[in-house]
PDB file of C-alpha atoms in Angstrom:
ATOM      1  CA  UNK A   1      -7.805  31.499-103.029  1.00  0.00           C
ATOM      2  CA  UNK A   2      -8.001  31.101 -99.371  1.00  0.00           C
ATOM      3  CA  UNK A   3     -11.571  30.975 -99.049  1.00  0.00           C
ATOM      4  CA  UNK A   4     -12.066  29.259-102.405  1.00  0.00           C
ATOM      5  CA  UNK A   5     -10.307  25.859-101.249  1.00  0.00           C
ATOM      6  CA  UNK A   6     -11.887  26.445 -97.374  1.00  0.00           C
ATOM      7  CA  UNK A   7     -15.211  26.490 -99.442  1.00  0.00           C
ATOM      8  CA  UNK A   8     -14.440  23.556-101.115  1.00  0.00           C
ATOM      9  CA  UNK A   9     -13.069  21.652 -98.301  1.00  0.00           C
ATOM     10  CA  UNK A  10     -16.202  22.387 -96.387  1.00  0.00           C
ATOM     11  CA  UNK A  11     -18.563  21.567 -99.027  1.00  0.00           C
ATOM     12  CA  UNK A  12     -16.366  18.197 -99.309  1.00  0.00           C
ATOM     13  CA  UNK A  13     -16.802  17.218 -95.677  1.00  0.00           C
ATOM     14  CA  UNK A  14     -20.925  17.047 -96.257  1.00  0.00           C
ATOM     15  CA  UNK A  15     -21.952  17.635 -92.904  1.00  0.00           C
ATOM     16  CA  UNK A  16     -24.417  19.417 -91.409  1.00  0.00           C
ATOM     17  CA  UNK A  17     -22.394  21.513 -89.032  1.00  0.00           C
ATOM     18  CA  UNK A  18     -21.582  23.368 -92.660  1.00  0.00           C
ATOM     19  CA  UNK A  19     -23.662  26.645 -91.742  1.00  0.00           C
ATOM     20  CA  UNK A  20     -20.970  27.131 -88.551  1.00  0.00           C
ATOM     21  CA  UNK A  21     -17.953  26.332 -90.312  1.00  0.00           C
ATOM     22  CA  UNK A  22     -18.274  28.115 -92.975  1.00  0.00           C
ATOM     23  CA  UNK A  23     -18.938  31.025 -91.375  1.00  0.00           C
ATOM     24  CA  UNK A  24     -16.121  30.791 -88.793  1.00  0.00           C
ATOM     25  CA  UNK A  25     -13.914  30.515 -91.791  1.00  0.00           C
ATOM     26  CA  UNK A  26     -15.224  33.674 -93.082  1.00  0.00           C
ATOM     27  CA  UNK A  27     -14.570  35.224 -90.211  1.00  0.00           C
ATOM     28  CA  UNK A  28     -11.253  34.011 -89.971  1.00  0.00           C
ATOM     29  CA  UNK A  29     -10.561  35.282 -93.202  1.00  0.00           C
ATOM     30  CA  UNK A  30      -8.577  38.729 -94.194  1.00  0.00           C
ATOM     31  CA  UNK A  31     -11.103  41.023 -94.583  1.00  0.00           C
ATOM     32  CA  UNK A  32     -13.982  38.638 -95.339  1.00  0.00           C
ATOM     33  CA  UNK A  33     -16.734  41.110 -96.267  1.00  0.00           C
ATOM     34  CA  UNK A  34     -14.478  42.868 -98.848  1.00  0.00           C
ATOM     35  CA  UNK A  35     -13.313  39.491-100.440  1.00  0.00           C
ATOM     36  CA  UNK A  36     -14.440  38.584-104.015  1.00  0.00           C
ATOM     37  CA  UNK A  37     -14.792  35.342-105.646  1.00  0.00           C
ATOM     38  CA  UNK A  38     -12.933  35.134-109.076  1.00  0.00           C
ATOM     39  CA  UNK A  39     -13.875  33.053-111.641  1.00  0.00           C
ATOM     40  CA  UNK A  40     -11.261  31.067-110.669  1.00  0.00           C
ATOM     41  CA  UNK A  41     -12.086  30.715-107.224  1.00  0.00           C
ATOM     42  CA  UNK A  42     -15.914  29.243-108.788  1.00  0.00           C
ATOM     43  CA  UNK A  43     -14.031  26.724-110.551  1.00  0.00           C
ATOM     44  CA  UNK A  44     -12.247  25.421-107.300  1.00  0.00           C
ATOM     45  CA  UNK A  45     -15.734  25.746-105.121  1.00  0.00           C
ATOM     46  CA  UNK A  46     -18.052  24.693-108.197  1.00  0.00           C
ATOM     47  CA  UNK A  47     -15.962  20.989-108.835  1.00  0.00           C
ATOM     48  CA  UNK A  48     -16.202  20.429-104.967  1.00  0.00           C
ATOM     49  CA  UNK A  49     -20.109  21.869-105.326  1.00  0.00           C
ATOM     50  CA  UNK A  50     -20.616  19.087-108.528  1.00  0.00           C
ATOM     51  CA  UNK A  51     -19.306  15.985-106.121  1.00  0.00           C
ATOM     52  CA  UNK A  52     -21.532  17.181-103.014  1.00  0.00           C
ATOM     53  CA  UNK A  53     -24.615  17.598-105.416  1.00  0.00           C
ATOM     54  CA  UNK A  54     -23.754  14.047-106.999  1.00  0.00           C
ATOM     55  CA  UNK A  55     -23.263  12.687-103.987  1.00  0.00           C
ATOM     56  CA  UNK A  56     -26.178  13.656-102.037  1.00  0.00           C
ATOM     57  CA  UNK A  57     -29.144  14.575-104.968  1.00  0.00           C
ATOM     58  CA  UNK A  58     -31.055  11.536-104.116  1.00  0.00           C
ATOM     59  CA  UNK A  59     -31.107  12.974-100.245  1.00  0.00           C
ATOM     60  CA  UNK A  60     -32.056  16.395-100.530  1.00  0.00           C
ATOM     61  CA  UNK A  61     -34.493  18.556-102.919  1.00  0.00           C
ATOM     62  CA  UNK A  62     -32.255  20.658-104.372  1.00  0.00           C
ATOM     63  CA  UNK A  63     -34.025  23.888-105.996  1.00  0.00           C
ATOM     64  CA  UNK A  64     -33.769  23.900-110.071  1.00  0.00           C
ATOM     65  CA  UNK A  65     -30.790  25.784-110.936  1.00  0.00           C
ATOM     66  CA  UNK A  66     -31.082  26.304-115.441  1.00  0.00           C
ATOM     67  CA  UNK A  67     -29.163  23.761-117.065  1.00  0.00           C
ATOM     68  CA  UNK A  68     -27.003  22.817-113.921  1.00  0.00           C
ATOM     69  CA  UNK A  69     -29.211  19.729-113.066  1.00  0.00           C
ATOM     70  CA  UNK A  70     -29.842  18.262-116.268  1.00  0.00           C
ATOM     71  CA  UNK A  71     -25.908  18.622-116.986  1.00  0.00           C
ATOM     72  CA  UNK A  72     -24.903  16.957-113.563  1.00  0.00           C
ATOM     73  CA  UNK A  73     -26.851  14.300-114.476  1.00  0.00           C
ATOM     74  CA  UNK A  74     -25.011  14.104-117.609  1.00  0.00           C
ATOM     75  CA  UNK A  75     -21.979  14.363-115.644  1.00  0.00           C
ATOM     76  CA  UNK A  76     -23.486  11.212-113.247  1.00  0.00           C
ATOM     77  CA  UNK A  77     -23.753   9.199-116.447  1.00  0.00           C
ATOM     78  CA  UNK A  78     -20.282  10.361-117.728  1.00  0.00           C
ATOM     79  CA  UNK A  79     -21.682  12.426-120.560  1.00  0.00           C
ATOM     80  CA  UNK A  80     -20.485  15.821-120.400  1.00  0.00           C
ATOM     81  CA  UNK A  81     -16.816  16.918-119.574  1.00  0.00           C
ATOM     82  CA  UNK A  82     -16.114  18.504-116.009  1.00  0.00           C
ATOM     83  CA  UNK A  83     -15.246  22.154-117.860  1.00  0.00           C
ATOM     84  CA  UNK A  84     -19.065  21.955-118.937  1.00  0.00           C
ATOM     85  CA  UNK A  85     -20.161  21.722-115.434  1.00  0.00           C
ATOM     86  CA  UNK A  86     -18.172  24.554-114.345  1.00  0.00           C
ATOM     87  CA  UNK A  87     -18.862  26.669-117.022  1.00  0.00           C
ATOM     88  CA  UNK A  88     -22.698  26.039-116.214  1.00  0.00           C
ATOM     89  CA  UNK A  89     -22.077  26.433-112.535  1.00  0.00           C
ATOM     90  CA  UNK A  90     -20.615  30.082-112.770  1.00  0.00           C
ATOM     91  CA  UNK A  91     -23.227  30.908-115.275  1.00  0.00           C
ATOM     92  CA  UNK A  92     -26.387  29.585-112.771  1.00  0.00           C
ATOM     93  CA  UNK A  93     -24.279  31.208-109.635  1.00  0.00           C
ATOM     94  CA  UNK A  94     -23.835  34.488-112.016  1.00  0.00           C
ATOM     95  CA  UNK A  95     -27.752  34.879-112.921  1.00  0.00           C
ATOM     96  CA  UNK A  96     -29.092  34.227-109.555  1.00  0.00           C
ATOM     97  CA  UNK A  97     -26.144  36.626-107.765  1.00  0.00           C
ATOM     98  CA  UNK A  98     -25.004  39.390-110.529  1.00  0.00           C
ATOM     99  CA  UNK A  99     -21.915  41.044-109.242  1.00  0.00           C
ATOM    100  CA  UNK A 100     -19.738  43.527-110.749  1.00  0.00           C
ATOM    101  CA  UNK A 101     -16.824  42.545-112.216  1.00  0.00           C
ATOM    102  CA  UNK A 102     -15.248  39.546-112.292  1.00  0.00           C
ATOM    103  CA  UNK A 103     -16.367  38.161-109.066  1.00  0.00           C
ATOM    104  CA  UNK A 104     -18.981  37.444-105.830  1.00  0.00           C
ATOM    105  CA  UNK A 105     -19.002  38.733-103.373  1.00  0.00           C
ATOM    106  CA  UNK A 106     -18.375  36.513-100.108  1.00  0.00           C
ATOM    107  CA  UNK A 107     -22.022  37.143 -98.558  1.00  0.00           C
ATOM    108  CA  UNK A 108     -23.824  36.254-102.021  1.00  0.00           C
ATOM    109  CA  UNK A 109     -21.480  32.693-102.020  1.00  0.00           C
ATOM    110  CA  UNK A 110     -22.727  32.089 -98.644  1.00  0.00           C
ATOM    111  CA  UNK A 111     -26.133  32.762 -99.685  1.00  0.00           C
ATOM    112  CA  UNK A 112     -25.728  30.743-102.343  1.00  0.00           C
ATOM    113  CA  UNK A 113     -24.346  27.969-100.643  1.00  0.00           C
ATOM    114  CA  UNK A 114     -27.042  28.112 -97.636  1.00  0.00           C
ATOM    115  CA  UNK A 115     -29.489  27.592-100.644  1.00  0.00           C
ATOM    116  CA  UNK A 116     -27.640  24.477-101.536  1.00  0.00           C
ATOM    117  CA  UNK A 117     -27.814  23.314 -98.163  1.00  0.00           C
ATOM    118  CA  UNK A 118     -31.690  24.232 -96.840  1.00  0.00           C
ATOM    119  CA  UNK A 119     -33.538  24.399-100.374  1.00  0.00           C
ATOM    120  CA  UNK A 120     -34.200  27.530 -99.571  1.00  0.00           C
ATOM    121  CA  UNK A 121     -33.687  29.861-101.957  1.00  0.00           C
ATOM    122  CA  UNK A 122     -32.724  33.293-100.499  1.00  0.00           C
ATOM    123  CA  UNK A 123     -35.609  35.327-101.643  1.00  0.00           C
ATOM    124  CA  UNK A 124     -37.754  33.294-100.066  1.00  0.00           C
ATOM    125  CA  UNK A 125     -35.999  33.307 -97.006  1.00  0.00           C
ATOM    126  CA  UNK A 126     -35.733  37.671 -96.932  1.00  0.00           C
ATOM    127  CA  UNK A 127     -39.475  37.666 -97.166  1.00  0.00           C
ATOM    128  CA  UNK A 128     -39.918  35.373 -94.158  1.00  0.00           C
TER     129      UNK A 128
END
């Protein structure tokens, strides 16, 4: 739960020291690299994810993520219920970083998140 709500606190702060942060709280973190992400956890870091994205889509060119995008903009327009969002959140975070079990690990988060952040998506940026 720790890093969960330190994710989501970061990703609420919207700055763009995030990269540095986030990483030092990783690091700060009980054994960070063998730290999973429940399902749970997604829930806490995807509603803090949904209000960044909302809050800054207009700013940045955010990569196409399956039915995430089309269903925050439902969300923007008060259309779909915040469960929906979440559900679709851990389903795009579970196809683009499959994991065993029930969780992430902490690298493929940050990875993810990084993506958020740079529009990069991380294939791309393994080949460079």
């Amino acid at each position: 739960m720790y890093i969960a709500q330190a994710t989501a606190d970061i990703l609420r702060q919207n700055d763009e020291r995030f990269s540095l942060v986030f990483a030092s709280h990783l690091v700060a973190a009980p054994a960070a690299s063998e730290a999973r992400i429940t399902i749970d956890d997604a829930k806490i870091i995807g509603q803090a994810l949904v209000e960044v994205l909302l809050a800054t889509m207009t700013r940045f060119p955010f990569p196409p993520l399956g039915d995430v995008a089309p269903r925050l903009h439902e969300m923007a327009s008060g259309l779909a219920p915040r469960a929906a969002i979440d559900r679709a959140f851990v389903a795009a975070c579970q196809d683009i970083f499959p994991a065993p079990g029930r969780g992430m690990t902490v690298n493929a988060w940050r990875e993810l998140l990084t993506w958020f952040l740079t529009a990069t998506p991380p294939a791309d940026r393994r080949d460079a």
